[in-house]
PDB file of C-alpha atoms and ligand atoms in Angstrom:
ATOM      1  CA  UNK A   1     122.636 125.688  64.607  1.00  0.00           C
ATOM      2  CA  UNK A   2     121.492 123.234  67.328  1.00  0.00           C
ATOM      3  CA  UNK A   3     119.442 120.720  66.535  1.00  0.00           C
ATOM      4  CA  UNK A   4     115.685 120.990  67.017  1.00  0.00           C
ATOM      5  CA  UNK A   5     113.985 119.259  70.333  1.00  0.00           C
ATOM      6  CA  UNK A   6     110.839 116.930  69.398  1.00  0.00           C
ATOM      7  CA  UNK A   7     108.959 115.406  71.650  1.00  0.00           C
ATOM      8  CA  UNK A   8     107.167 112.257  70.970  1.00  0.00           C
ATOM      9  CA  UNK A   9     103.664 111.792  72.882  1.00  0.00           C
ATOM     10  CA  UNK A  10     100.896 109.467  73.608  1.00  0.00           C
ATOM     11  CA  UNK A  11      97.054 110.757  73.582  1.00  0.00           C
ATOM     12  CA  UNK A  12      96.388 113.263  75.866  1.00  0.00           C
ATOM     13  CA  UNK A  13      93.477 111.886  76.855  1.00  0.00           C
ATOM     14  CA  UNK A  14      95.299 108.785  78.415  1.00  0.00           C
ATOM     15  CA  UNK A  15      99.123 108.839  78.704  1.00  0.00           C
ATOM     16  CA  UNK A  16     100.076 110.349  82.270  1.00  0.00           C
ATOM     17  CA  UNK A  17     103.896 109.940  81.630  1.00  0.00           C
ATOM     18  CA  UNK A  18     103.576 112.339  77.972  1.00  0.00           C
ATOM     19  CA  UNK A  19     101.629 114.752  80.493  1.00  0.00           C
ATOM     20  CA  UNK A  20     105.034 114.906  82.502  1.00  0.00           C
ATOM     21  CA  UNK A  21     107.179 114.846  79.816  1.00  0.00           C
ATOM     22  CA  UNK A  22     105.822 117.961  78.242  1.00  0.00           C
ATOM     23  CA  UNK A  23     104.838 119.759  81.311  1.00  0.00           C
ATOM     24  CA  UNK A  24     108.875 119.712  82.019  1.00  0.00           C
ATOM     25  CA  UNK A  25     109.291 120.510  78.943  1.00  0.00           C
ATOM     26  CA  UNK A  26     107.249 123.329  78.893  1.00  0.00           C
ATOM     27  CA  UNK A  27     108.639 124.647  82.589  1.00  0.00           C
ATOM     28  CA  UNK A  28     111.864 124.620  80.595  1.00  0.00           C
ATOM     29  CA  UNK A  29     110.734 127.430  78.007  1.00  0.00           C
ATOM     30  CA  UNK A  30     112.340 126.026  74.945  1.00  0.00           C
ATOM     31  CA  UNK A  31     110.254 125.739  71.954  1.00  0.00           C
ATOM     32  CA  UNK A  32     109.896 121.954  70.820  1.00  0.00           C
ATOM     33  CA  UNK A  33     107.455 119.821  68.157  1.00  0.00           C
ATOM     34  CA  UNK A  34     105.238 117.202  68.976  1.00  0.00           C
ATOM     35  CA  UNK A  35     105.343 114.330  67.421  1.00  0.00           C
ATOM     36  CA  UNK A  36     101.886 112.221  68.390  1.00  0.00           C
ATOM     37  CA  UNK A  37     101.597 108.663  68.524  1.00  0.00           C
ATOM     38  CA  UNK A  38      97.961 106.879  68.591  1.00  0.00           C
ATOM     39  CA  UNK A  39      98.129 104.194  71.133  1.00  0.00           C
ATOM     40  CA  UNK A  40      95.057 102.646  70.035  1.00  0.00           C
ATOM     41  CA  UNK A  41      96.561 102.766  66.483  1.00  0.00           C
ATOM     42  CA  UNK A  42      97.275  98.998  65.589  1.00  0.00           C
ATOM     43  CA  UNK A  43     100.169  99.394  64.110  1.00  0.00           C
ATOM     44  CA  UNK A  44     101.628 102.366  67.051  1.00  0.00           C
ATOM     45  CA  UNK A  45     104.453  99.692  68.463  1.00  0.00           C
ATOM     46  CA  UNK A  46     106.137 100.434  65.011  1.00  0.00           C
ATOM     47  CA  UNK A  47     105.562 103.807  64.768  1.00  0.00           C
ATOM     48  CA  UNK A  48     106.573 104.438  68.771  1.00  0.00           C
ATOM     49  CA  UNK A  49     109.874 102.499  68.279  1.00  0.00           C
ATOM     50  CA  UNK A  50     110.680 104.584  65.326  1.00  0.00           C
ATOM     51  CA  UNK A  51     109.861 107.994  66.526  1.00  0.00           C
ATOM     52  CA  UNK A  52     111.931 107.182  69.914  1.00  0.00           C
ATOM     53  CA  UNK A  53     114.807 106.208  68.160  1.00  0.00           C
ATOM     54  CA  UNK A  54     113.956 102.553  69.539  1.00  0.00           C
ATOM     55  CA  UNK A  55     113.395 103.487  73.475  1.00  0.00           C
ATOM     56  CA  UNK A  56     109.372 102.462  72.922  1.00  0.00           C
ATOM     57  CA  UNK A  57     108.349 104.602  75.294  1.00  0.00           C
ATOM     58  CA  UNK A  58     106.583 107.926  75.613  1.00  0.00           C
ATOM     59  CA  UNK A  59     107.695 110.978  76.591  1.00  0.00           C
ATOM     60  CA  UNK A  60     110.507 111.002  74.465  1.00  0.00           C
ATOM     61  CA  UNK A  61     112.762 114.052  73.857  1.00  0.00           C
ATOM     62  CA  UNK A  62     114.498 113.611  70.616  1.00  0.00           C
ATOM     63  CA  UNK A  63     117.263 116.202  69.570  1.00  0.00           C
ATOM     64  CA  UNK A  64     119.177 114.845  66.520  1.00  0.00           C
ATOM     65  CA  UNK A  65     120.243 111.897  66.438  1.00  0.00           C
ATOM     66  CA  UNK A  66     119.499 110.797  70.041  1.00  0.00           C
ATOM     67  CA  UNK A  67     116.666 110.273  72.247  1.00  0.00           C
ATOM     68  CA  UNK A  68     115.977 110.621  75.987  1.00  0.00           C
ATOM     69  CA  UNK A  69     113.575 108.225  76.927  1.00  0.00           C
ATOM     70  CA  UNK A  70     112.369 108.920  80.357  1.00  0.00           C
ATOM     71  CA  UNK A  71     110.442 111.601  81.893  1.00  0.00           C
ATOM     72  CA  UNK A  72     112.923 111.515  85.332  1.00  0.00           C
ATOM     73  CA  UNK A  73     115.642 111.744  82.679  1.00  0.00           C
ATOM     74  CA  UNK A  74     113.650 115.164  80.771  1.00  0.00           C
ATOM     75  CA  UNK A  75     112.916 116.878  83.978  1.00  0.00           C
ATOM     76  CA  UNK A  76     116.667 116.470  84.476  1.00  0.00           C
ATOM     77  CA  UNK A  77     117.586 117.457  80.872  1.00  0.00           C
ATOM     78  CA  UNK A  78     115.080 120.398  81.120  1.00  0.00           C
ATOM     79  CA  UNK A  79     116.295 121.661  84.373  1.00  0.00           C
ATOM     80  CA  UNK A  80     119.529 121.890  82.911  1.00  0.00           C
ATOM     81  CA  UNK A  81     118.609 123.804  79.875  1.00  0.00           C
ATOM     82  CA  UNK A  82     116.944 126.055  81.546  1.00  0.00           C
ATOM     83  CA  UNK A  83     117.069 129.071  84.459  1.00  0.00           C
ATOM     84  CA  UNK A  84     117.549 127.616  88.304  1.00  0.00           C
ATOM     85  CA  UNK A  85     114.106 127.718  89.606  1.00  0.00           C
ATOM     86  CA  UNK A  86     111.770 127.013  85.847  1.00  0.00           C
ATOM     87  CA  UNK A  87     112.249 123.259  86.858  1.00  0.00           C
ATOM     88  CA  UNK A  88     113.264 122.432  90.559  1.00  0.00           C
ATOM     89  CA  UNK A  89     113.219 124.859  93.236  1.00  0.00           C
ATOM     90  CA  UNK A  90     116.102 126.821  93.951  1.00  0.00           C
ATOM     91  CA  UNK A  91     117.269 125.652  97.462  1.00  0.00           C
ATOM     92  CA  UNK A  92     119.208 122.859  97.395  1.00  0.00           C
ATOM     93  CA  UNK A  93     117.672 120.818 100.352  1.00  0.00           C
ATOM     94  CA  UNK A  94     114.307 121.664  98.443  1.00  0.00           C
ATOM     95  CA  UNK A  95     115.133 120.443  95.143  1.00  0.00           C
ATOM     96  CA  UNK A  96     116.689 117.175  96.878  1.00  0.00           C
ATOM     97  CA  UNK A  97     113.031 116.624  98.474  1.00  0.00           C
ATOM     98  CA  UNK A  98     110.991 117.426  94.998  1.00  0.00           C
ATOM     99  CA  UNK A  99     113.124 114.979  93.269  1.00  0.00           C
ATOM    100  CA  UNK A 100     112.543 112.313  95.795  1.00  0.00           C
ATOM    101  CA  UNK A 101     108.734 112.988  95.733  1.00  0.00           C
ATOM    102  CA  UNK A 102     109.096 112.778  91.912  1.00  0.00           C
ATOM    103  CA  UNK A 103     111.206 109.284  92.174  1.00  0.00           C
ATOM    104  CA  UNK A 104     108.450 108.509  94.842  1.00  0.00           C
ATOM    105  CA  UNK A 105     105.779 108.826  91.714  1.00  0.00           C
ATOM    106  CA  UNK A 106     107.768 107.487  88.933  1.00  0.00           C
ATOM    107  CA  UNK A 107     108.343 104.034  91.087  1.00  0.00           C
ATOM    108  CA  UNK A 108     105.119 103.818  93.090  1.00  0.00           C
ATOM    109  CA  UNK A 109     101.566 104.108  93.515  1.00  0.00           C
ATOM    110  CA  UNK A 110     100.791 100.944  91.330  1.00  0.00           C
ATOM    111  CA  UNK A 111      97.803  99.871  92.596  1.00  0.00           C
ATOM    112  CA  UNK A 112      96.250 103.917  92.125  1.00  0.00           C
ATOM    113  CA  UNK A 113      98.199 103.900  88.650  1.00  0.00           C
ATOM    114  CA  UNK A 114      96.655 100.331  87.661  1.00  0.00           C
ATOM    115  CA  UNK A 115      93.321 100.696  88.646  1.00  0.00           C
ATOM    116  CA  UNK A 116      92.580 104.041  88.084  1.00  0.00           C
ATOM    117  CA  UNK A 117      94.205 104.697  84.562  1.00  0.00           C
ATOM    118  CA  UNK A 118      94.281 108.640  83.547  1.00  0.00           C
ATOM    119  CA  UNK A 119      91.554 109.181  81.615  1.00  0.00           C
ATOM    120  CA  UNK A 120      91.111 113.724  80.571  1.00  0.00           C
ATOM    121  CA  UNK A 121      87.541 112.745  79.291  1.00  0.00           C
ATOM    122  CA  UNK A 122      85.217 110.801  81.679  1.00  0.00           C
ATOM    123  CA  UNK A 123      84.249 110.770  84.807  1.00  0.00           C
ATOM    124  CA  UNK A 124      83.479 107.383  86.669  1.00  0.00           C
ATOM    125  CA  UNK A 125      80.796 108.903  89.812  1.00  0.00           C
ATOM    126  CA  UNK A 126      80.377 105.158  90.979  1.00  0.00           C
ATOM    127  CA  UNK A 127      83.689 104.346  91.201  1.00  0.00           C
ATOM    128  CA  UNK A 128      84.567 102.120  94.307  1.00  0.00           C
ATOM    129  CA  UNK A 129      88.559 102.161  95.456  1.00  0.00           C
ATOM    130  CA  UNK A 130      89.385  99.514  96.443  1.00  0.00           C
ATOM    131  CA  UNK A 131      91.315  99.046 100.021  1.00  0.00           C
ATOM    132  CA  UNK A 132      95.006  99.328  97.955  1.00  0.00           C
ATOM    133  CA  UNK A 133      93.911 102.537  96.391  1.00  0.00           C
ATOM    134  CA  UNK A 134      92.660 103.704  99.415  1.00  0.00           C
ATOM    135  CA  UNK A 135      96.320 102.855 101.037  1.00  0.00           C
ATOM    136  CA  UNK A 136      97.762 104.508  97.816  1.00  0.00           C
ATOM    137  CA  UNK A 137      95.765 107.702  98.563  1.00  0.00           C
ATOM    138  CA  UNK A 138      96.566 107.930 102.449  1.00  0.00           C
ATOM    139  CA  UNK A 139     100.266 107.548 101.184  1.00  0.00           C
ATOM    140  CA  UNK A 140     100.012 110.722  99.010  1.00  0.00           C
ATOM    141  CA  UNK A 141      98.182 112.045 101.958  1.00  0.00           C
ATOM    142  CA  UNK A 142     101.141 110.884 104.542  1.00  0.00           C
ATOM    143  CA  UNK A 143     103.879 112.436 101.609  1.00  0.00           C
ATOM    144  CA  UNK A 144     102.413 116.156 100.003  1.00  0.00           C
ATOM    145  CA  UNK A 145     100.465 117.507 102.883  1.00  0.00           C
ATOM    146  CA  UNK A 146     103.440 117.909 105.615  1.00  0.00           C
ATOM    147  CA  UNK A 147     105.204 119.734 102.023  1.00  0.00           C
ATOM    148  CA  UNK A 148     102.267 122.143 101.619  1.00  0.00           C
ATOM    149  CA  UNK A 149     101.573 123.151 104.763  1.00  0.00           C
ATOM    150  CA  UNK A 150     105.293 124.111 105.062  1.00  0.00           C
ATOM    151  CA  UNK A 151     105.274 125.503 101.688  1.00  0.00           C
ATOM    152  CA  UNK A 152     101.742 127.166 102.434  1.00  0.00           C
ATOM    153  CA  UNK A 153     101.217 125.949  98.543  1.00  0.00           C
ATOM    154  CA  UNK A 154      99.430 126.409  96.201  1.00  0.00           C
ATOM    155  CA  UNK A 155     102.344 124.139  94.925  1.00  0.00           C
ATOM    156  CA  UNK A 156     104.280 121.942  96.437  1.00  0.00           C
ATOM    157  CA  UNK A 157     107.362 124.248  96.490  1.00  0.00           C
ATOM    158  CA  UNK A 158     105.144 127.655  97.235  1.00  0.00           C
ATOM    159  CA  UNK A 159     103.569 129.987  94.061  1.00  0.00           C
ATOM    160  CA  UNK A 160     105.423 128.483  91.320  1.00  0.00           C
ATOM    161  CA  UNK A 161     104.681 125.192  89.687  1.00  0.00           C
ATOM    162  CA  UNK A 162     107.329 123.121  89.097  1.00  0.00           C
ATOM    163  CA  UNK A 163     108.723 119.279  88.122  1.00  0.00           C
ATOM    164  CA  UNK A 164     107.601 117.798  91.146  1.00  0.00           C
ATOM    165  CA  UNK A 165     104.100 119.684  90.353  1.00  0.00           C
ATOM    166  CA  UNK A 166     104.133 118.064  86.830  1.00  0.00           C
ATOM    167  CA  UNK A 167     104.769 114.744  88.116  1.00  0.00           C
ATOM    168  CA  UNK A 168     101.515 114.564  90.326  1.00  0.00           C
ATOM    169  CA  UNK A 169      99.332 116.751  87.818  1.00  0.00           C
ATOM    170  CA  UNK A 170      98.598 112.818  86.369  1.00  0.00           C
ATOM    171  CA  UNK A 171      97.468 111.951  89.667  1.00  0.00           C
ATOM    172  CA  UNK A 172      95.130 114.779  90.267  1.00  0.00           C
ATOM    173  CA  UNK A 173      93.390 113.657  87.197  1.00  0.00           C
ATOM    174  CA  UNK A 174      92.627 110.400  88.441  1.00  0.00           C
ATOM    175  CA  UNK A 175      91.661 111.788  91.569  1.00  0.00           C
ATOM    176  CA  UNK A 176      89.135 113.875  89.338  1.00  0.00           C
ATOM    177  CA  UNK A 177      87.981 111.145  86.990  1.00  0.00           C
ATOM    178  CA  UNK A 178      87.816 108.834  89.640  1.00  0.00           C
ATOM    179  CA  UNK A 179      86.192 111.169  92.468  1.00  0.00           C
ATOM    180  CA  UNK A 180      88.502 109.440  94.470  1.00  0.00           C
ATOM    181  CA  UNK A 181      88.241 110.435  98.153  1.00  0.00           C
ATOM    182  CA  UNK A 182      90.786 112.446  99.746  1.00  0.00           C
ATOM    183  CA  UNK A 183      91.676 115.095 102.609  1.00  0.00           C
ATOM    184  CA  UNK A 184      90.751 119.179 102.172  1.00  0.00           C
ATOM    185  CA  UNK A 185      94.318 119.776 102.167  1.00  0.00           C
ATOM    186  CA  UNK A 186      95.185 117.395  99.397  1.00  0.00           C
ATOM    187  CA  UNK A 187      91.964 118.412  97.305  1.00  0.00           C
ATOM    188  CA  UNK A 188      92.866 122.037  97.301  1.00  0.00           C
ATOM    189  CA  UNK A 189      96.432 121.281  95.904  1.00  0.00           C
ATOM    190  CA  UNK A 190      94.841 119.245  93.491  1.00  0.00           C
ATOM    191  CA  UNK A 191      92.384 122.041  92.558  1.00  0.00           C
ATOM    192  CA  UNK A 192      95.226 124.196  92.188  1.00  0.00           C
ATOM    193  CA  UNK A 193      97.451 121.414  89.597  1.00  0.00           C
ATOM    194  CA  UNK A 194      94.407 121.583  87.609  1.00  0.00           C
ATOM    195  CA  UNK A 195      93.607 124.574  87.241  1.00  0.00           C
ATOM    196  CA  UNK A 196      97.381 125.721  86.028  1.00  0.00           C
ATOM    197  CA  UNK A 197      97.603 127.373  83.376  1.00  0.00           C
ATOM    198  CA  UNK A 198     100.079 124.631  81.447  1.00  0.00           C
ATOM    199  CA  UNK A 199      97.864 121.854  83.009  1.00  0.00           C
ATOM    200  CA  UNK A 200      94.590 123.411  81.499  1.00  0.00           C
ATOM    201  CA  UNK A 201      96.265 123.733  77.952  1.00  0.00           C
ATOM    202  CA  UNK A 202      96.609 120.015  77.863  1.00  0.00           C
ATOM    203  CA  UNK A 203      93.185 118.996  79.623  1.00  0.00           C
ATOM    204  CA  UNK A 204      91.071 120.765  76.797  1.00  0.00           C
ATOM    205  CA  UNK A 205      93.701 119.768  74.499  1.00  0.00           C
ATOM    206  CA  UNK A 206      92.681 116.215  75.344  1.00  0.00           C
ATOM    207  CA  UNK A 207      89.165 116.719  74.914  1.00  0.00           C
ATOM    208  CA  UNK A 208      89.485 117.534  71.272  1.00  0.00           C
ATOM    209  CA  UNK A 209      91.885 114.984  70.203  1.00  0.00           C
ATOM    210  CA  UNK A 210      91.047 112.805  67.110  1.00  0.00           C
ATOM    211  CA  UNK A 211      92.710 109.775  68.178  1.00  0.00           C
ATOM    212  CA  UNK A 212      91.029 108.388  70.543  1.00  0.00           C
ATOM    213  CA  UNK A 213      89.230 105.004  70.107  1.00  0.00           C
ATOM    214  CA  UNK A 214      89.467 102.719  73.209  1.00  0.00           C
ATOM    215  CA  UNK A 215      86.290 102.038  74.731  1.00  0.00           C
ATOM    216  CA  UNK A 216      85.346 105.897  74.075  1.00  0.00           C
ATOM    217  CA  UNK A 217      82.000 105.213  73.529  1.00  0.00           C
ATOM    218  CA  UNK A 218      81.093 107.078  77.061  1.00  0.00           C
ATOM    219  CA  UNK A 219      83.133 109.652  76.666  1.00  0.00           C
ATOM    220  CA  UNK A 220      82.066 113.199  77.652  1.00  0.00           C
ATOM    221  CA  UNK A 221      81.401 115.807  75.028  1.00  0.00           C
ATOM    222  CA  UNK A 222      83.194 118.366  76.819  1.00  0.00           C
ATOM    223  CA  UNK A 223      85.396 115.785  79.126  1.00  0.00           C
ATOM    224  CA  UNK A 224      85.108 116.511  83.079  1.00  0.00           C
ATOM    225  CA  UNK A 225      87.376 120.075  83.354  1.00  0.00           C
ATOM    226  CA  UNK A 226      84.606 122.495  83.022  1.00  0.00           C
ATOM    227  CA  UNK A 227      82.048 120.920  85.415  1.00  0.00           C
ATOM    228  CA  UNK A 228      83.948 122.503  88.448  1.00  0.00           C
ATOM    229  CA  UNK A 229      82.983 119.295  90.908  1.00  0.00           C
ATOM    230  CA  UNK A 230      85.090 118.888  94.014  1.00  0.00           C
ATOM    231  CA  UNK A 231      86.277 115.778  95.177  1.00  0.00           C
ATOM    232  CA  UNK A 232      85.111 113.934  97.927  1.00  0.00           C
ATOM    233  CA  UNK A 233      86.640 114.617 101.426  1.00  0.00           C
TER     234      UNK A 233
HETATM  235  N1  GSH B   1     109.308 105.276  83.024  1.00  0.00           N
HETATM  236  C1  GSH B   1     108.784 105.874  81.815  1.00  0.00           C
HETATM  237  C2  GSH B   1     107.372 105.389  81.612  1.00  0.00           C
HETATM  238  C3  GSH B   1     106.830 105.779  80.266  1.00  0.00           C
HETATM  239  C4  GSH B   1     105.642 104.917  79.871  1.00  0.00           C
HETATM  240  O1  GSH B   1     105.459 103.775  80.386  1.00  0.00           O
HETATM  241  N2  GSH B   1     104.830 105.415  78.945  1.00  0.00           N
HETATM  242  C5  GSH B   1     103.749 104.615  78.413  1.00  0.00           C
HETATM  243  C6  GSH B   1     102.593 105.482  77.935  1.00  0.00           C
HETATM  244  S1  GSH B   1     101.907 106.484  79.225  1.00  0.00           S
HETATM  245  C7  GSH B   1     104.240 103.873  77.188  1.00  0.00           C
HETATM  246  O2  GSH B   1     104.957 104.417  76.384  1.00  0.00           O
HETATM  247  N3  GSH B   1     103.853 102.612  77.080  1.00  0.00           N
HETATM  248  C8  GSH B   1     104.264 101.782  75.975  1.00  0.00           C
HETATM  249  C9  GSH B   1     103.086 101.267  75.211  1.00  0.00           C
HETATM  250  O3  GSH B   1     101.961 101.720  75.444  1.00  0.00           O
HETATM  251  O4  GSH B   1     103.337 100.445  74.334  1.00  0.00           O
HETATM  252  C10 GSH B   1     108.866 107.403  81.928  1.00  0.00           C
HETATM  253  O5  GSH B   1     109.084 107.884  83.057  1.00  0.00           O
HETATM  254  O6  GSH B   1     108.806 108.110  80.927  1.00  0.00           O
END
C-alpha cells in the first residue's frame, strides 16, 4: 500500500502559502491529513522542522519518508497525480502561461505581500497603500486582466478553477482585508476566487480556528467573508 500524503499547514487565518498548498492539493482529489502547526506557538520552529522532515516551511506534502517543501513543487506533484485539467489547464501553451503567472506570484509582489499580510479575519477599512502597493496592484492589473478577458473567466483559465487560481486566491484576500483598490475587471475575478467553493471551505475554516493569538485582539467574530462588501474600484 502507498504511503499516506500529509500535509503540514500554518493557521488559516494567516499563512497564504498553506492556502496554496492545500488548494492544489485539493484540485488534485487525493485524500490527505493535515497536520497544523501554530505559528504563534513559541516553540512552532521545532515543531515545523520536525513535521517537514527539516524543510521549515509550510505547505509541506509529506508521503513517507520524504517531504516536498514548496507549494510550486505540490502544484507540480499534484498535477501529476492527478487527471490533465484538475491542476493546469489542458492546452499546452495555456498551462505554460498559468505556470508563469504562478512563478510570477511565488517570486513577486513583495511590497503587496509585506505590507498587506493575509489576514481571513479582519478587515482594515482605513487602510492607506502605499505608492509600491499601488504599483504592485496595477501589475496584477497589467498581468490577469488581458488572461480573463481572453478566457471570459470567471477563472483565469475559463469555468474551472485551477493552480494558477489557487496561487492568487491569497491575494484576493488581501485585496478583501485590505479594501485595496482595484479595476471592475480584477474585482469580479476576485469575487469569483472567493467565493469558490474550495476557497470558502478554508475562509470559514479560518474563522473558527483555535490557534490564533497574534495581535487578535480586533479580530472579527465572524471574520470579513459573510459581509458581502465589494472592493473599491
Ligand atoms: N516558497 C515557499 C514559501 C513558504 C513559506 O514561506 N511559508 C511560510 C508561512 S506562510 C513559512 O513557513 N514561514 C516560516 C516561519 O514562519 O517560520 C512555498 O512556496 O511554499
Amino acid at each position: 500500500m502507498s504511503d499516506p500524503f500529509t500535509l503540514v499547514l500554518g493557521n488559516r487565518t494567516y499563512s497564504s502559502w498553506s492556502l496554496r498548498g492545500w488548494l492544489l492539493m485539493k484540485l488534485a482529489g487525493h485524500p490527505f491529513e493535515e497536520d497544523m502547526i501554530w505559528l504563534d506557538d513559541p516553540g512552532y520552529k521545532e515543531r515545523m522542522q520536525a513535521a517537514t522532515l527539516g524543510f521549515g516551511t509550510v505547505p509541506t506534502l509529506r508521503i513517507g519518508e520524504r517531504a516536498i517543501g514548496d507549494s510550486m513543487a505540490i502544484a507540480e506533484y499534484a498535477a501529476e497525480i492527478s487527471a490533465p485539467g484538475q491542476v493546469w489547464p489542458v492546452d499546452a501553451l495555456d498551462r505554460a502561461e498559468a505556470r508563469m503567472l504562478a512563478a510570477k506570484m511565488h517570486a513577486g509582489f513583495q511590497n503587496l505581500r509585506a505590507q498587506c499580510p493575509m489576514n481571513l479575519s479582519n478587515v482594515f477599512d482605513a487602510f492607506e497603500p502605499s505608492t509600491e502597493v499601488r504599483a504592485d496592484l496595477k501589475t496584477l492589473e497589467d498581468l490577469l486582466c488581458p488572461v480573463l478577458e481572453r478566457s471570459g473567466g470567471p477563472f483565469l483559465y475559463g469555468g474551472t478553477f485551477g493552480a494558477a487560481d489557487a496561487f492568487y486566491a491569497p491575494v484576493a484576500a488581501r485585496i478583501r482585508t485590505f479594501r485595496l483598490p482595484v479595476n471592475a475587471a480584477l474585482s469580479g475575478y476576485m469575487d469569483a476566487v472567493l467565493a469558490h467553493p474550495l476557497v470558502r471551505e478554508w475562509t470559514q475554516a479560518a474563522t473558527q480556528e483555535p490557534g490564533v493569538a497574534r495581535e487578535r485582539t480586533d479580530r472579527l467574530a465572524h471574520g470579513w467573508f459573510e459581509q458581502g462588501t465589494r472592493y473599491a474600484d
